């Protein structure tokens, strides 16, 4: 998977970030929206975003919602509700701002297959042996796969960044 040291993920596209240092680069904890706030805003997006000089919206709560659903229901909800919210956000702001999903346990839950670059989400108990086809559901395994976000050369990935989901 390609990697990026560029900070474009802080101003454009959609990211899934699990590194607290990375999150702190774009927002204060008090600026993070709940997933409920995001879903309520679909179709009624605010003129100003709360973070990073009006360039970023950081949202928490996705992983908790995924954990409450069965894997089949979680995958359907991810593809129907969350993808629609991402597409609405991208369309409204014309791809000129960033939507970041804050996933504190994402490093242990998002897995990238090195051979195929397929991205999966490891489910929680009692479905811990199952995984959601995260990449296929959200970006259709497009040829422009997401990039791993690096905060510095040689560091572990802080998250995944995708410039535009279609």
PDB file of C-alpha atoms in Angstrom:
ATOM      1  CA  UNK A   1       0.000   0.000   0.000  1.00  0.00           C
ATOM      2  CA  UNK A   2       1.226   3.470  -0.800  1.00  0.00           C
ATOM      3  CA  UNK A   3       2.164   5.713   2.073  1.00  0.00           C
ATOM      4  CA  UNK A   4       2.032   9.457   2.464  1.00  0.00           C
ATOM      5  CA  UNK A   5       3.965  11.857   4.645  1.00  0.00           C
ATOM      6  CA  UNK A   6       1.991  14.719   3.099  1.00  0.00           C
ATOM      7  CA  UNK A   7      -0.509  16.482   5.355  1.00  0.00           C
ATOM      8  CA  UNK A   8      -3.191  16.599   2.640  1.00  0.00           C
ATOM      9  CA  UNK A   9      -5.300  14.198   4.759  1.00  0.00           C
ATOM     10  CA  UNK A  10      -5.731  17.064   7.254  1.00  0.00           C
ATOM     11  CA  UNK A  11      -7.462  19.269   4.645  1.00  0.00           C
ATOM     12  CA  UNK A  12      -9.005  17.009   1.967  1.00  0.00           C
ATOM     13  CA  UNK A  13     -10.597  13.612   1.472  1.00  0.00           C
ATOM     14  CA  UNK A  14     -11.729  11.010   3.973  1.00  0.00           C
ATOM     15  CA  UNK A  15      -9.470   9.443   6.577  1.00  0.00           C
ATOM     16  CA  UNK A  16      -9.680   6.832   9.274  1.00  0.00           C
ATOM     17  CA  UNK A  17      -7.177   7.844  11.958  1.00  0.00           C
ATOM     18  CA  UNK A  18      -6.217   5.870  15.059  1.00  0.00           C
ATOM     19  CA  UNK A  19      -3.139   7.750  16.231  1.00  0.00           C
ATOM     20  CA  UNK A  20      -3.836  10.328  18.943  1.00  0.00           C
ATOM     21  CA  UNK A  21      -0.929  12.527  17.844  1.00  0.00           C
ATOM     22  CA  UNK A  22      -2.404  12.635  14.331  1.00  0.00           C
ATOM     23  CA  UNK A  23      -5.853  13.536  15.661  1.00  0.00           C
ATOM     24  CA  UNK A  24      -4.372  16.257  17.844  1.00  0.00           C
ATOM     25  CA  UNK A  25      -2.744  17.815  14.768  1.00  0.00           C
ATOM     26  CA  UNK A  26      -6.156  18.659  13.324  1.00  0.00           C
ATOM     27  CA  UNK A  27      -8.462  19.263  16.272  1.00  0.00           C
ATOM     28  CA  UNK A  28      -8.951  19.696  19.963  1.00  0.00           C
ATOM     29  CA  UNK A  29     -10.895  16.934  21.689  1.00  0.00           C
ATOM     30  CA  UNK A  30     -13.812  19.347  22.249  1.00  0.00           C
ATOM     31  CA  UNK A  31     -14.174  19.815  18.476  1.00  0.00           C
ATOM     32  CA  UNK A  32     -14.827  16.131  17.721  1.00  0.00           C
ATOM     33  CA  UNK A  33     -18.364  15.407  16.541  1.00  0.00           C
ATOM     34  CA  UNK A  34     -20.301  12.309  17.498  1.00  0.00           C
ATOM     35  CA  UNK A  35     -21.409   9.956  14.771  1.00  0.00           C
ATOM     36  CA  UNK A  36     -24.972  11.010  15.598  1.00  0.00           C
ATOM     37  CA  UNK A  37     -24.089  14.654  14.842  1.00  0.00           C
ATOM     38  CA  UNK A  38     -22.587  13.606  11.507  1.00  0.00           C
ATOM     39  CA  UNK A  39     -25.647  11.616  10.491  1.00  0.00           C
ATOM     40  CA  UNK A  40     -27.992  14.433  11.519  1.00  0.00           C
ATOM     41  CA  UNK A  41     -25.996  16.894   9.390  1.00  0.00           C
ATOM     42  CA  UNK A  42     -26.392  14.914   6.155  1.00  0.00           C
ATOM     43  CA  UNK A  43     -28.176  17.227   3.748  1.00  0.00           C
ATOM     44  CA  UNK A  44     -27.855  20.129   6.215  1.00  0.00           C
ATOM     45  CA  UNK A  45     -24.105  20.629   6.408  1.00  0.00           C
ATOM     46  CA  UNK A  46     -22.835  23.620   8.386  1.00  0.00           C
ATOM     47  CA  UNK A  47     -21.160  26.488   6.608  1.00  0.00           C
ATOM     48  CA  UNK A  48     -18.173  26.320   8.953  1.00  0.00           C
ATOM     49  CA  UNK A  49     -16.401  23.196  10.151  1.00  0.00           C
ATOM     50  CA  UNK A  50     -15.148  23.058  13.744  1.00  0.00           C
ATOM     51  CA  UNK A  51     -11.491  22.151  13.193  1.00  0.00           C
ATOM     52  CA  UNK A  52      -8.288  23.023  11.427  1.00  0.00           C
ATOM     53  CA  UNK A  53      -9.253  26.546  10.299  1.00  0.00           C
ATOM     54  CA  UNK A  54     -12.603  25.384   8.859  1.00  0.00           C
ATOM     55  CA  UNK A  55     -10.934  22.604   6.837  1.00  0.00           C
ATOM     56  CA  UNK A  56     -11.765  19.506   8.885  1.00  0.00           C
ATOM     57  CA  UNK A  57     -14.538  17.577  10.558  1.00  0.00           C
ATOM     58  CA  UNK A  58     -13.428  14.839  12.968  1.00  0.00           C
ATOM     59  CA  UNK A  59     -16.048  12.253  13.954  1.00  0.00           C
ATOM     60  CA  UNK A  60     -15.928   9.640  16.729  1.00  0.00           C
ATOM     61  CA  UNK A  61     -18.199   6.680  17.352  1.00  0.00           C
ATOM     62  CA  UNK A  62     -17.999   4.619  14.179  1.00  0.00           C
ATOM     63  CA  UNK A  63     -16.255   1.676  15.808  1.00  0.00           C
ATOM     64  CA  UNK A  64     -18.744   1.540  18.689  1.00  0.00           C
ATOM     65  CA  UNK A  65     -21.648   1.378  16.254  1.00  0.00           C
ATOM     66  CA  UNK A  66     -19.972  -1.329  14.186  1.00  0.00           C
ATOM     67  CA  UNK A  67     -19.383  -3.350  17.370  1.00  0.00           C
ATOM     68  CA  UNK A  68     -23.074  -3.278  18.311  1.00  0.00           C
ATOM     69  CA  UNK A  69     -24.194  -4.852  15.037  1.00  0.00           C
ATOM     70  CA  UNK A  70     -23.807  -8.337  13.649  1.00  0.00           C
ATOM     71  CA  UNK A  71     -21.153  -8.465  10.911  1.00  0.00           C
ATOM     72  CA  UNK A  72     -23.785  -8.707   8.156  1.00  0.00           C
ATOM     73  CA  UNK A  73     -25.777  -5.792   9.563  1.00  0.00           C
ATOM     74  CA  UNK A  74     -22.612  -3.754  10.170  1.00  0.00           C
ATOM     75  CA  UNK A  75     -21.456  -4.220   6.592  1.00  0.00           C
ATOM     76  CA  UNK A  76     -24.877  -3.245   5.211  1.00  0.00           C
ATOM     77  CA  UNK A  77     -25.072  -0.176   7.508  1.00  0.00           C
ATOM     78  CA  UNK A  78     -21.524   0.859   6.588  1.00  0.00           C
ATOM     79  CA  UNK A  79     -22.366   0.665   2.877  1.00  0.00           C
ATOM     80  CA  UNK A  80     -25.785   2.296   3.096  1.00  0.00           C
ATOM     81  CA  UNK A  81     -25.629   4.876   5.866  1.00  0.00           C
ATOM     82  CA  UNK A  82     -21.961   5.745   6.368  1.00  0.00           C
ATOM     83  CA  UNK A  83     -20.975   5.712   2.702  1.00  0.00           C
ATOM     84  CA  UNK A  84     -23.981   7.911   1.883  1.00  0.00           C
ATOM     85  CA  UNK A  85     -22.892  10.362   4.607  1.00  0.00           C
ATOM     86  CA  UNK A  86     -19.346  10.447   3.191  1.00  0.00           C
ATOM     87  CA  UNK A  87     -20.628  11.024  -0.345  1.00  0.00           C
ATOM     88  CA  UNK A  88     -22.993  13.774   0.843  1.00  0.00           C
ATOM     89  CA  UNK A  89     -20.153  15.476   2.740  1.00  0.00           C
ATOM     90  CA  UNK A  90     -17.818  15.278  -0.278  1.00  0.00           C
ATOM     91  CA  UNK A  91     -20.487  16.628  -2.597  1.00  0.00           C
ATOM     92  CA  UNK A  92     -21.534  19.501  -0.351  1.00  0.00           C
ATOM     93  CA  UNK A  93     -17.981  20.725   0.253  1.00  0.00           C
ATOM     94  CA  UNK A  94     -16.864  19.817  -3.287  1.00  0.00           C
ATOM     95  CA  UNK A  95     -13.957  17.755  -1.967  1.00  0.00           C
ATOM     96  CA  UNK A  96     -12.291  20.848  -0.531  1.00  0.00           C
ATOM     97  CA  UNK A  97     -12.306  19.794   3.151  1.00  0.00           C
ATOM     98  CA  UNK A  98     -11.470  16.694   5.198  1.00  0.00           C
ATOM     99  CA  UNK A  99     -13.733  14.209   6.942  1.00  0.00           C
ATOM    100  CA  UNK A 100     -11.803  12.197   9.517  1.00  0.00           C
ATOM    101  CA  UNK A 101     -13.160   9.226  11.426  1.00  0.00           C
ATOM    102  CA  UNK A 102     -11.384   8.934  14.782  1.00  0.00           C
ATOM    103  CA  UNK A 103     -10.949   5.210  15.532  1.00  0.00           C
ATOM    104  CA  UNK A 104      -8.975   4.832  18.788  1.00  0.00           C
ATOM    105  CA  UNK A 105      -8.696   1.043  18.379  1.00  0.00           C
ATOM    106  CA  UNK A 106      -8.308   1.191  14.596  1.00  0.00           C
ATOM    107  CA  UNK A 107      -4.672   0.107  14.520  1.00  0.00           C
ATOM    108  CA  UNK A 108      -5.655  -3.299  15.853  1.00  0.00           C
ATOM    109  CA  UNK A 109      -8.896  -3.519  13.913  1.00  0.00           C
ATOM    110  CA  UNK A 110      -8.096  -2.322  10.386  1.00  0.00           C
ATOM    111  CA  UNK A 111      -6.037  -4.854   8.493  1.00  0.00           C
ATOM    112  CA  UNK A 112      -4.462  -4.465   5.068  1.00  0.00           C
ATOM    113  CA  UNK A 113      -3.693  -7.638   3.130  1.00  0.00           C
ATOM    114  CA  UNK A 114      -0.172  -7.035   1.778  1.00  0.00           C
ATOM    115  CA  UNK A 115      -0.743  -9.221  -1.295  1.00  0.00           C
ATOM    116  CA  UNK A 116      -4.061  -7.749  -2.421  1.00  0.00           C
ATOM    117  CA  UNK A 117      -4.195  -4.460  -0.478  1.00  0.00           C
ATOM    118  CA  UNK A 118      -7.745  -5.373   0.566  1.00  0.00           C
ATOM    119  CA  UNK A 119      -8.739  -3.503   3.729  1.00  0.00           C
ATOM    120  CA  UNK A 120     -10.835  -5.269   6.369  1.00  0.00           C
ATOM    121  CA  UNK A 121     -12.239  -4.359   9.777  1.00  0.00           C
ATOM    122  CA  UNK A 122     -11.844  -7.014  12.487  1.00  0.00           C
ATOM    123  CA  UNK A 123     -15.128  -7.445  14.343  1.00  0.00           C
ATOM    124  CA  UNK A 124     -15.347  -7.492  18.134  1.00  0.00           C
ATOM    125  CA  UNK A 125     -16.569 -10.305  20.362  1.00  0.00           C
ATOM    126  CA  UNK A 126     -18.650 -12.363  19.997  1.00  0.00           C
ATOM    127  CA  UNK A 127     -17.828 -12.094  16.263  1.00  0.00           C
ATOM    128  CA  UNK A 128     -14.076 -11.674  16.740  1.00  0.00           C
ATOM    129  CA  UNK A 129     -13.228 -14.288  14.108  1.00  0.00           C
ATOM    130  CA  UNK A 130     -15.073 -12.344  11.406  1.00  0.00           C
ATOM    131  CA  UNK A 131     -14.117  -9.256   9.416  1.00  0.00           C
ATOM    132  CA  UNK A 132     -15.991  -6.640   7.423  1.00  0.00           C
ATOM    133  CA  UNK A 133     -14.871  -6.019   3.861  1.00  0.00           C
ATOM    134  CA  UNK A 134     -14.195  -2.371   4.719  1.00  0.00           C
ATOM    135  CA  UNK A 135     -12.461  -1.362   1.474  1.00  0.00           C
ATOM    136  CA  UNK A 136     -14.948  -3.013  -0.873  1.00  0.00           C
ATOM    137  CA  UNK A 137     -17.918  -1.521   0.979  1.00  0.00           C
ATOM    138  CA  UNK A 138     -16.591   2.047   1.267  1.00  0.00           C
ATOM    139  CA  UNK A 139     -14.507   2.594  -1.833  1.00  0.00           C
ATOM    140  CA  UNK A 140     -15.284  -0.441  -3.955  1.00  0.00           C
ATOM    141  CA  UNK A 141     -11.648  -1.565  -4.011  1.00  0.00           C
ATOM    142  CA  UNK A 142     -11.004   1.221  -6.511  1.00  0.00           C
ATOM    143  CA  UNK A 143      -7.600   1.192  -8.166  1.00  0.00           C
ATOM    144  CA  UNK A 144      -6.730   4.345  -6.249  1.00  0.00           C
ATOM    145  CA  UNK A 145      -6.445   2.556  -2.936  1.00  0.00           C
ATOM    146  CA  UNK A 146      -6.159   4.581   0.204  1.00  0.00           C
ATOM    147  CA  UNK A 147      -2.750   5.568   1.435  1.00  0.00           C
ATOM    148  CA  UNK A 148      -1.326   4.866   4.837  1.00  0.00           C
ATOM    149  CA  UNK A 149      -0.800   8.111   6.741  1.00  0.00           C
ATOM    150  CA  UNK A 150       2.676   8.478   8.222  1.00  0.00           C
ATOM    151  CA  UNK A 151       3.516  11.279  10.622  1.00  0.00           C
ATOM    152  CA  UNK A 152       7.256  10.878  10.061  1.00  0.00           C
ATOM    153  CA  UNK A 153       9.606   8.725   8.021  1.00  0.00           C
ATOM    154  CA  UNK A 154       9.803   5.175   9.378  1.00  0.00           C
ATOM    155  CA  UNK A 155       6.819   5.593  11.723  1.00  0.00           C
ATOM    156  CA  UNK A 156       3.935   3.139  11.996  1.00  0.00           C
ATOM    157  CA  UNK A 157       0.838   4.143  10.025  1.00  0.00           C
ATOM    158  CA  UNK A 158      -1.380   6.613  11.884  1.00  0.00           C
ATOM    159  CA  UNK A 159      -4.385   5.840   9.699  1.00  0.00           C
ATOM    160  CA  UNK A 160      -5.675   5.539   6.151  1.00  0.00           C
ATOM    161  CA  UNK A 161      -6.432   8.373   3.743  1.00  0.00           C
ATOM    162  CA  UNK A 162      -8.574   8.296   0.598  1.00  0.00           C
ATOM    163  CA  UNK A 163      -8.761  11.467  -1.492  1.00  0.00           C
ATOM    164  CA  UNK A 164     -12.184  10.855  -3.037  1.00  0.00           C
ATOM    165  CA  UNK A 165     -14.678   8.063  -2.554  1.00  0.00           C
ATOM    166  CA  UNK A 166     -16.957   7.343  -5.492  1.00  0.00           C
TER     167      UNK A 166
END
